[in-house]
Amino acid sequence: MNQEPLNPGDDAAPGTPGTGEDICPVCGGTGTIGDAACTNCGGSGKVIHGIGGA
Ligand SMILES: [Zn+2]
C-alpha cells in the first residue's frame, strides 16, 4: 500500500478510522491564499481531522 504524503494540516492519512475530512481553516476551503496554493491543505481545501478525543 502506498502512503500518500500528508499535508501540514492533516492529522492522519485519508481513510484512517476515527478521522474525517474537514474544511481547511487556513484557506476556508478554497485551496488558495491570494494567488498561491494553501500550504496547510496542499491546495485541496480540505484537511483530515481526528473525530472525537483520541
Ligand atoms: Zn487550505
mmCIF file of C-alpha atoms and ligand atoms in Angstrom:
data_model
loop_
_atom_site.group_PDB
_atom_site.id
_atom_site.type_symbol
_atom_site.label_atom_id
_atom_site.label_comp_id
_atom_site.label_asym_id
_atom_site.label_seq_id
_atom_site.Cartn_x
_atom_site.Cartn_y
_atom_site.Cartn_z
ATOM 1 C CA MET A 1 0.000 0.000 0.000
ATOM 2 C CA ASN A 2 1.235 3.420 -0.849
ATOM 3 C CA GLN A 3 1.172 6.008 1.870
ATOM 4 C CA GLU A 4 0.284 9.388 0.484
ATOM 5 C CA PRO A 5 2.239 12.303 1.881
ATOM 6 C CA LEU A 6 0.258 14.233 4.429
ATOM 7 C CA ASN A 7 -0.357 17.921 4.234
ATOM 8 C CA PRO A 8 0.654 20.055 7.208
ATOM 9 C CA GLY A 9 -2.992 20.447 8.242
ATOM 10 C CA ASP A 10 -3.710 16.737 8.224
ATOM 11 C CA ASP A 11 -3.939 14.801 11.465
ATOM 12 C CA ALA A 12 -3.868 11.433 9.743
ATOM 13 C CA ALA A 13 -3.974 9.804 6.359
ATOM 14 C CA PRO A 14 -7.281 9.888 4.493
ATOM 15 C CA GLY A 15 -9.381 6.874 5.391
ATOM 16 C CA THR A 16 -7.869 6.456 8.833
ATOM 17 C CA PRO A 17 -10.545 5.195 11.243
ATOM 18 C CA GLY A 18 -11.720 7.913 13.591
ATOM 19 C CA THR A 19 -10.851 10.698 11.225
ATOM 20 C CA GLY A 20 -12.735 12.671 8.633
ATOM 21 C CA GLU A 21 -12.366 15.450 6.148
ATOM 22 C CA ASP A 22 -12.868 18.999 7.308
ATOM 23 C CA ILE A 23 -12.676 22.330 5.640
ATOM 24 C CA CYS A 24 -9.189 23.766 5.847
ATOM 25 C CA PRO A 25 -9.282 26.512 8.477
ATOM 26 C CA VAL A 26 -6.436 28.400 6.853
ATOM 27 C CA CYS A 27 -7.907 28.933 3.396
ATOM 28 C CA GLY A 28 -11.532 28.307 4.291
ATOM 29 C CA GLY A 29 -11.869 25.503 1.774
ATOM 30 C CA THR A 30 -10.769 27.465 -1.257
ATOM 31 C CA GLY A 31 -7.395 25.776 -1.515
ATOM 32 C CA THR A 32 -5.680 29.045 -2.211
ATOM 33 C CA ILE A 33 -4.479 32.036 -0.264
ATOM 34 C CA GLY A 34 -4.378 35.043 -2.516
ATOM 35 C CA ASP A 35 -2.636 33.837 -5.651
ATOM 36 C CA ALA A 36 -0.787 30.969 -4.021
ATOM 37 C CA ALA A 37 -1.855 27.445 -3.150
ATOM 38 C CA CYS A 38 -2.637 26.930 0.509
ATOM 39 C CA THR A 39 0.229 25.039 2.114
ATOM 40 C CA ASN A 40 -1.846 23.840 5.058
ATOM 41 C CA CYS A 41 -4.069 21.639 2.937
ATOM 42 C CA GLY A 42 -1.852 21.366 -0.116
ATOM 43 C CA GLY A 43 -4.393 23.217 -2.217
ATOM 44 C CA SER A 44 -7.183 20.694 -1.692
ATOM 45 C CA GLY A 45 -9.210 22.961 0.562
ATOM 46 C CA LYS A 46 -9.708 20.068 2.936
ATOM 47 C CA VAL A 47 -7.755 18.589 5.795
ATOM 48 C CA ILE A 48 -8.066 15.337 7.747
ATOM 49 C CA HIS A 49 -9.031 15.812 11.359
ATOM 50 C CA GLY A 50 -9.496 13.321 14.139
ATOM 51 C CA ILE A 51 -13.087 12.873 15.288
ATOM 52 C CA GLY A 52 -13.751 12.777 18.986
ATOM 53 C CA GLY A 53 -10.984 12.653 21.547
ATOM 54 C CA ALA A 54 -8.225 10.249 20.686
HETATM 55 ZN ZN ZN B 1 -6.032 25.280 2.979
#
